[in-house]
Coordinates of C-alpha atoms in Angstrom, one line a residue:
X6 CA 6.5 -8.8 -25.5
X7 CA 5.2 -6.8 -28.2
X8 CA 1.6 -7.7 -27.2
X9 CA 2.4 -6.9 -23.6
X10 CA 3.7 -3.4 -24.6
X11 CA 0.6 -2.9 -26.8
X12 CA -1.5 -3.9 -23.7
X13 CA 0.3 -1.3 -21.5
X14 CA 0.0 1.4 -24.0
X15 CA -3.7 0.8 -24.6
X16 CA -4.3 0.8 -20.6
X17 CA -2.6 4.2 -20.4
X18 CA -4.7 5.7 -23.3
X19 CA -7.9 4.2 -21.8
X20 CA -7.1 5.6 -18.4
X21 CA -6.4 9.0 -20.1
X22 CA -9.6 8.8 -22.0
X23 CA -11.5 7.9 -18.7
X24 CA -9.9 10.8 -16.8
X25 CA -10.9 13.5 -19.5
X26 CA -14.5 12.1 -20.2
X27 CA -15.4 11.2 -16.6
X28 CA -16.8 8.0 -18.0
X29 CA -16.7 4.5 -16.5
X30 CA -16.8 1.4 -18.6
X31 CA -19.6 -0.8 -16.9
X32 CA -22.2 -3.4 -17.6
X33 CA -25.1 -3.2 -15.2
X34 CA -28.1 -5.4 -16.3
X35 CA -31.8 -4.5 -15.3
X36 CA -32.2 -7.4 -12.9
X37 CA -29.0 -6.3 -10.8
X38 CA -28.0 -10.0 -10.8
X39 CA -24.6 -9.2 -12.2
X40 CA -22.6 -6.1 -12.9
X41 CA -18.9 -5.6 -14.3
X42 CA -16.8 -2.4 -14.2
X43 CA -13.4 -2.2 -16.1
X44 CA -10.7 -0.8 -13.8
X45 CA -7.1 0.2 -14.0
X46 CA -4.3 2.6 -13.5
X47 CA -0.9 3.5 -14.7
X48 CA 1.7 5.8 -13.1
X49 CA 4.1 7.9 -15.0
X50 CA 7.0 8.8 -12.7
X51 CA 10.2 10.9 -13.0
X52 CA 12.8 11.8 -10.6
X53 CA 16.5 12.6 -9.9
X54 CA 18.9 12.3 -7.1
X55 CA 20.7 15.5 -6.1
X56 CA 23.7 13.8 -4.8
X57 CA 25.5 11.2 -6.9
X58 CA 25.2 7.7 -5.4
X59 CA 27.7 5.5 -7.9
X60 CA 27.9 4.4 -11.5
X61 CA 25.5 1.5 -10.9
X62 CA 22.7 3.7 -9.6
X63 CA 21.5 6.4 -12.2
X64 CA 20.9 10.0 -10.9
X65 CA 17.6 10.2 -12.7
X66 CA 15.2 8.4 -14.5
X67 CA 11.5 8.1 -16.0
X68 CA 9.3 5.0 -15.4
X69 CA 5.8 3.8 -16.4
X70 CA 5.4 2.2 -13.0
X71 CA 2.7 -0.2 -11.5
X72 CA 0.2 -0.5 -14.5
X73 CA -2.9 -2.3 -13.4
X74 CA -5.7 -3.8 -15.3
X75 CA -8.9 -5.5 -14.0
X76 CA -12.6 -5.9 -13.4
X77 CA -14.8 -5.6 -10.4
X78 CA -18.5 -5.7 -9.7
X79 CA -21.5 -7.5 -8.0
X80 CA -23.4 -10.7 -8.6
X81 CA -26.4 -12.4 -7.1
X82 CA -27.3 -9.5 -5.0
X83 CA -24.9 -9.9 -1.9
X84 CA -21.7 -10.9 -3.7
X85 CA -18.8 -8.6 -4.7
X86 CA -15.8 -9.5 -6.7
X87 CA -12.4 -8.1 -8.0
X88 CA -9.8 -9.5 -10.3
X89 CA -6.8 -7.3 -10.9
X90 CA -3.4 -7.9 -12.7
X91 CA -0.3 -5.8 -12.5
X92 CA 2.2 -5.2 -15.5
X93 CA 5.5 -4.2 -14.1
X94 CA 9.2 -4.5 -14.8
X95 CA 11.0 -7.5 -13.0
X96 CA 14.6 -6.6 -12.2
X97 CA 15.6 -10.2 -11.7
X98 CA 14.0 -11.3 -15.0
X99 CA 15.1 -8.2 -17.0
X100 CA 11.5 -8.2 -18.4
X101 CA 8.0 -6.9 -17.8
X102 CA 6.0 -9.5 -16.2
X103 CA 2.3 -10.1 -15.2
X104 CA 1.3 -10.8 -11.7
X105 CA -1.9 -11.0 -9.7
X106 CA -2.8 -8.3 -7.2
X107 CA -6.4 -8.2 -5.7
X108 CA -8.3 -11.5 -6.7
X109 CA -11.3 -12.1 -4.3
X110 CA -15.0 -12.7 -3.9
X111 CA -16.9 -11.0 -0.7
X112 CA -20.2 -12.1 0.6
X113 CA -22.3 -9.2 2.4
X114 CA -24.6 -10.5 5.0
X115 CA -25.7 -6.9 5.5
X116 CA -23.9 -3.5 5.8
X117 CA -22.2 -4.8 9.0
X118 CA -20.9 -8.3 8.5
X119 CA -18.9 -9.6 5.6
X120 CA -16.8 -12.5 4.6
X121 CA -14.0 -12.4 2.0
X122 CA -12.0 -15.0 0.2
X123 CA -9.0 -14.6 -2.0
X124 CA -5.7 -12.9 -2.7
X125 CA -5.9 -9.8 -0.4
X126 CA -3.8 -7.6 1.9
X127 CA -3.7 -8.7 5.5
X128 CA -5.2 -6.0 8.0
X129 CA -1.8 -4.4 8.6
X130 CA -0.1 -1.2 7.7
X131 CA -1.0 1.1 4.7
X132 CA -0.5 -0.9 1.8
X133 CA -4.2 -1.7 1.4
X134 CA -4.6 2.0 0.4
X135 CA -3.6 1.3 -3.1
X136 CA -4.7 4.2 -5.4
X137 CA -5.6 6.2 -2.1
X138 CA -2.0 6.4 -0.9
X139 CA -1.1 10.0 -0.5
X140 CA 2.7 9.8 -1.2
X141 CA 4.5 8.4 -4.3
X142 CA 6.0 5.6 -2.6
X143 CA 5.6 3.7 0.8
X144 CA 7.1 4.8 4.0
X145 CA 10.2 2.7 4.7
X146 CA 9.1 1.2 8.0
X147 CA 5.7 0.5 6.4
X148 CA 7.4 -1.3 3.4
X149 CA 9.8 -3.2 5.7
X150 CA 7.5 -4.6 8.4
X151 CA 4.3 -5.1 6.4
X152 CA 3.4 -8.1 4.2
X153 CA 2.3 -8.5 0.5
X154 CA -0.9 -9.9 -0.4
X155 CA -1.9 -13.5 0.6
X156 CA -4.5 -16.0 -0.1
X157 CA -6.9 -15.9 2.9
X158 CA -10.5 -16.3 4.5
X159 CA -11.3 -13.1 6.2
X160 CA -14.2 -11.9 8.4
X161 CA -15.0 -8.1 8.5
X162 CA -17.1 -6.2 10.8
X163 CA -18.0 -2.5 9.9
X164 CA -20.0 0.0 12.1
X165 CA -19.6 3.7 12.7
X166 CA -17.6 3.3 16.0
X167 CA -16.0 -0.1 15.4
X168 CA -14.1 -2.0 12.8
X169 CA -12.8 -5.5 13.3
X170 CA -11.1 -7.6 10.5
X171 CA -9.7 -11.0 11.3
X172 CA -8.5 -13.7 9.0
X173 CA -6.4 -16.8 8.3
X174 CA -4.0 -16.7 5.3
X175 CA -1.6 -19.0 3.5
X176 CA 2.0 -17.7 3.6
X177 CA 2.3 -18.4 -0.2
X178 CA 1.2 -16.1 -2.8
X179 CA -0.3 -16.6 -6.3
X180 CA 2.1 -14.7 -8.4
X181 CA 2.7 -18.1 -10.3
X182 CA -1.0 -18.9 -10.5
X183 CA -1.2 -20.9 -7.3
X184 CA -0.5 -20.7 -3.6
X185 CA 1.0 -23.9 -2.0
X186 CA -0.4 -25.0 1.2
X187 CA 2.9 -26.1 2.6
X188 CA 4.2 -22.5 2.6
X189 CA 2.9 -21.9 6.1
X190 CA 0.1 -19.7 7.4
X191 CA -0.5 -16.2 8.8
X192 CA -3.1 -15.3 11.5
X193 CA -4.1 -11.5 11.4
X194 CA -6.3 -9.3 13.2
X195 CA -7.1 -5.5 13.5
X196 CA -9.4 -3.5 15.8
X197 CA -10.5 0.1 15.4
X198 CA -12.4 2.3 17.7
X199 CA -13.9 5.7 16.5
X200 CA -15.0 7.7 19.4
X201 CA -15.7 10.7 17.2
X202 CA -17.3 10.3 13.9
X203 CA -19.1 13.2 12.1
X204 CA -19.1 15.0 8.9
X205 CA -16.0 17.3 10.0
X206 CA -13.9 15.3 12.5
X207 CA -12.6 11.7 12.8
X208 CA -10.8 10.4 15.8
X209 CA -9.5 6.9 15.2
X210 CA -7.6 4.3 17.4
X211 CA -6.3 1.1 15.9
X212 CA -4.4 -2.1 17.0
X213 CA -3.2 -4.9 14.8
X214 CA -1.3 -8.1 15.3
X215 CA 0.1 -10.8 12.8
X216 CA 1.5 -14.1 13.5
X217 CA 3.4 -16.0 11.0
X218 CA 4.4 -19.7 11.0
X219 CA 6.3 -20.6 7.9
X220 CA 9.3 -22.6 6.5
X221 CA 10.2 -19.5 4.8
X222 CA 12.8 -17.4 6.6
X223 CA 11.7 -14.0 8.1
X224 CA 13.1 -11.4 5.7
X225 CA 13.5 -7.7 6.4
X226 CA 14.6 -5.6 3.3
X227 CA 14.6 -1.8 2.9
X228 CA 15.1 0.6 0.0
X229 CA 15.2 4.4 -0.5
X230 CA 11.5 5.3 -1.1
X231 CA 11.8 6.2 -4.9
X232 CA 10.2 4.8 -8.0
X233 CA 11.7 6.5 -10.9
X234 CA 14.4 3.7 -11.5
X235 CA 14.4 0.0 -10.6
X236 CA 18.1 0.3 -10.2
X237 CA 17.9 1.9 -6.9
X238 CA 20.4 1.6 -4.0
X239 CA 19.8 -1.8 -2.2
X240 CA 20.4 -1.7 1.4
X241 CA 21.4 -4.6 3.7
X242 CA 18.8 -7.3 4.0
X243 CA 18.1 -9.2 7.3
X244 CA 17.0 -12.9 7.0
X245 CA 16.3 -14.9 10.1
X246 CA 16.1 -18.7 10.4
X247 CA 12.8 -19.1 12.2
X248 CA 9.7 -21.1 12.2
X249 CA 7.4 -18.3 13.4
X250 CA 7.6 -14.6 14.2
X251 CA 5.1 -11.9 15.1
X252 CA 4.2 -8.4 14.0
X253 CA 2.3 -5.7 15.7
X254 CA 1.0 -2.2 15.1
X255 CA -0.7 0.7 16.9
X256 CA -2.1 3.7 15.1
X257 CA -3.8 7.2 15.5
X258 CA -5.7 9.1 12.9
X259 CA -7.2 12.5 13.6
X260 CA -9.1 14.6 10.9
X261 CA -10.8 17.9 11.3
X262 CA -12.1 19.5 8.2
X263 CA -8.9 20.4 6.0
X264 CA -6.3 19.0 8.6
X265 CA -5.3 15.4 8.8
X266 CA -2.6 13.8 11.3
X267 CA -1.8 10.1 11.2
X268 CA 0.8 8.1 13.1
X269 CA 1.7 4.4 13.2
X270 CA 4.1 2.3 15.4
X271 CA 5.0 -1.0 13.7
X272 CA 7.2 -3.7 15.1
X273 CA 8.2 -7.3 14.7
X274 CA 10.1 -9.8 16.9
X275 CA 11.6 -13.3 16.4
X276 CA 14.0 -15.7 18.0
X277 CA 16.3 -17.4 15.4
X278 CA 17.4 -21.0 15.6
X279 CA 20.6 -21.6 17.5
X280 CA 20.4 -18.5 19.7
X281 CA 18.5 -17.4 22.9
X282 CA 18.5 -13.8 21.7
X283 CA 15.2 -12.1 20.6
X284 CA 15.4 -9.8 17.7
X285 CA 13.2 -6.6 17.6
X286 CA 12.7 -4.6 14.4
X287 CA 10.5 -1.7 13.7
X288 CA 9.8 1.8 13.8
X289 CA 7.4 4.8 13.6
X290 CA 5.8 6.8 10.9
X291 CA 3.9 10.0 11.1
X292 CA 2.3 12.0 8.4
X293 CA 0.1 15.1 8.1
X294 CA -1.6 17.1 5.4
X295 CA -3.6 20.2 4.8
X296 CA -6.0 21.1 2.1
X297 CA -4.9 24.5 0.6
X298 CA -8.0 24.2 -1.7
X299 CA -10.8 22.0 -0.6
X300 CA -13.0 21.7 2.5
X301 CA -12.7 18.3 3.9
X302 CA -10.3 15.5 4.2
X303 CA -11.5 12.0 3.0
X304 CA -11.6 8.9 5.3
X305 CA -13.2 5.5 4.5
X306 CA -14.9 3.9 7.3
X307 CA -14.9 0.4 5.7
X308 CA -11.1 0.2 5.4
X309 CA -10.4 2.6 8.3
X310 CA -7.8 4.5 6.2
X311 CA -7.4 8.1 5.1
X312 CA -8.3 8.5 1.4
X313 CA -7.0 10.9 -1.3
X314 CA -8.5 14.3 -1.5
X315 CA -11.5 15.1 -3.7
X316 CA -11.4 16.5 -7.3
X317 CA -10.0 20.0 -7.7
X318 CA -8.4 19.8 -4.3
X319 CA -4.8 21.0 -3.6
X320 CA -3.0 19.3 -0.7
X321 CA 0.2 19.9 1.1
X322 CA 1.6 17.1 3.1
X323 CA 4.7 15.8 5.0
X324 CA 5.9 12.5 6.3
X325 CA 8.6 11.3 8.6
X326 CA 9.4 7.7 9.3
X327 CA 12.2 6.0 11.3
X328 CA 13.4 2.4 11.0
X329 CA 15.5 0.3 13.5
X330 CA 16.7 -2.9 12.2
X331 CA 18.4 -4.1 15.3
X332 CA 22.1 -4.6 14.7
X333 CA 21.8 -3.9 10.9
X334 CA 21.5 0.0 11.5
X335 CA 18.8 2.7 11.2
X336 CA 17.2 4.5 8.5
X337 CA 15.1 7.7 8.6
X338 CA 13.1 9.5 5.8
X339 CA 11.5 12.9 5.6
X340 CA 9.2 13.5 2.7
X341 CA 7.4 16.8 1.8
X342 CA 4.8 16.7 -1.0
X343 CA 2.0 18.6 -3.0
X344 CA -0.9 16.9 -4.6
X345 CA -3.4 18.2 -7.0
X346 CA -6.5 16.3 -8.0
X347 CA -7.7 17.3 -11.4
X348 CA -10.6 14.8 -11.4
X349 CA -11.4 11.3 -9.8
X350 CA -9.4 9.8 -12.7
X351 CA -6.2 11.9 -12.7
X352 CA -3.8 13.5 -10.2
X353 CA -0.4 14.7 -9.9
X354 CA 2.0 14.4 -7.0
X355 CA 5.3 15.9 -6.2
X356 CA 7.6 14.6 -3.7
X357 CA 11.0 15.8 -2.2
X358 CA 12.7 13.3 0.2
X359 CA 15.8 13.1 2.3
X360 CA 16.9 9.7 3.6
X361 CA 19.6 9.2 6.1
X362 CA 21.3 5.7 6.7
X363 CA 23.4 4.6 9.5
X364 CA 25.1 1.1 9.0
X365 CA 27.9 0.7 11.5
X366 CA 30.4 3.4 10.9
X367 CA 28.8 4.3 7.4
X368 CA 26.7 7.4 7.2
X369 CA 24.9 8.3 4.0
X370 CA 22.3 10.8 2.9
X371 CA 20.3 10.8 -0.2
X372 CA 18.2 13.4 -1.6
X373 CA 15.5 12.8 -4.3
X374 CA 12.8 14.9 -6.2
X375 CA 10.1 12.8 -7.8
X376 CA 6.9 13.7 -9.8
X377 CA 4.0 11.3 -10.7
X378 CA 1.1 11.8 -13.1
X379 CA -1.4 8.9 -12.3
X380 CA -4.4 7.9 -14.3
X381 CA -7.1 5.6 -13.1
X382 CA -10.4 4.4 -14.3

């Protein structure tokens, strides 16, 4: 445990040093046959509830949240790789644990066609953004419907007007160092069409689908989107005894210079054993941002996702999401925020959120204020 704490502290100081020096720790040999770059991040979060919840859920807190450390690079000209570990507090184990995040190799046939193998996010939702996520925490609907990383074999097509990602994934994960093949599988695909792509404007339409066949029950849990304490309110969790279920998504992104608008519709359906009823869960999220300081919103054509603003940019943003969990109730979240990017290694984020829950006759509202200092290298 002492060694782990020292590692976390060293990571934080390394990130801070990188943010000030603009340096990147890297090895690039003359023959370009192999390169290695040290990567990492750590988040310092603080926040408070404006209305007291109960004695089991503190009003405020400070957390060192989601610290990562890893390496990435290239080898043999056409191969990319990435290995990333996460150091985070595990509430069940009451200890800080180490788990795998991105662990993959990627072969680039050319700039258009690629194949990837490893532990990666499936092409669904906003979770693949990682460091580029504009808000402090995930939208509730995205966090509920979307899946974690899985071991998979993926094909990627990338052009200016079109993107396509499709793959087959195990339904197990490698947090324990292995992914069992008898945990089922996922089939996932996403297609993106961009009728407008230029230096000032992006118009993006996307659709995605995800089919899961697994002996593990379909589970839908939800939480208030906050990170400053692990002891946050846990809402009712839905578990369905099913062999297979499906998820689907439609999205729109529009960027013009300083302005960005993005919306996602996400859903999931299943038919539990012993019933002829089909359950539908899902919702919508919409977010928008405007650069108070800065000239152009950033967009990554490879991932098909909006990126954080450039250094020295000041961004104001808002997000609304609504989640419907069938008979288990509804949840809506409104978040407004302010982001400033001091450099490519250091940014500050401020979020104010209002969460409304409806579960039967119970109606609850939670108000939170959060701040994050994020260091990366």
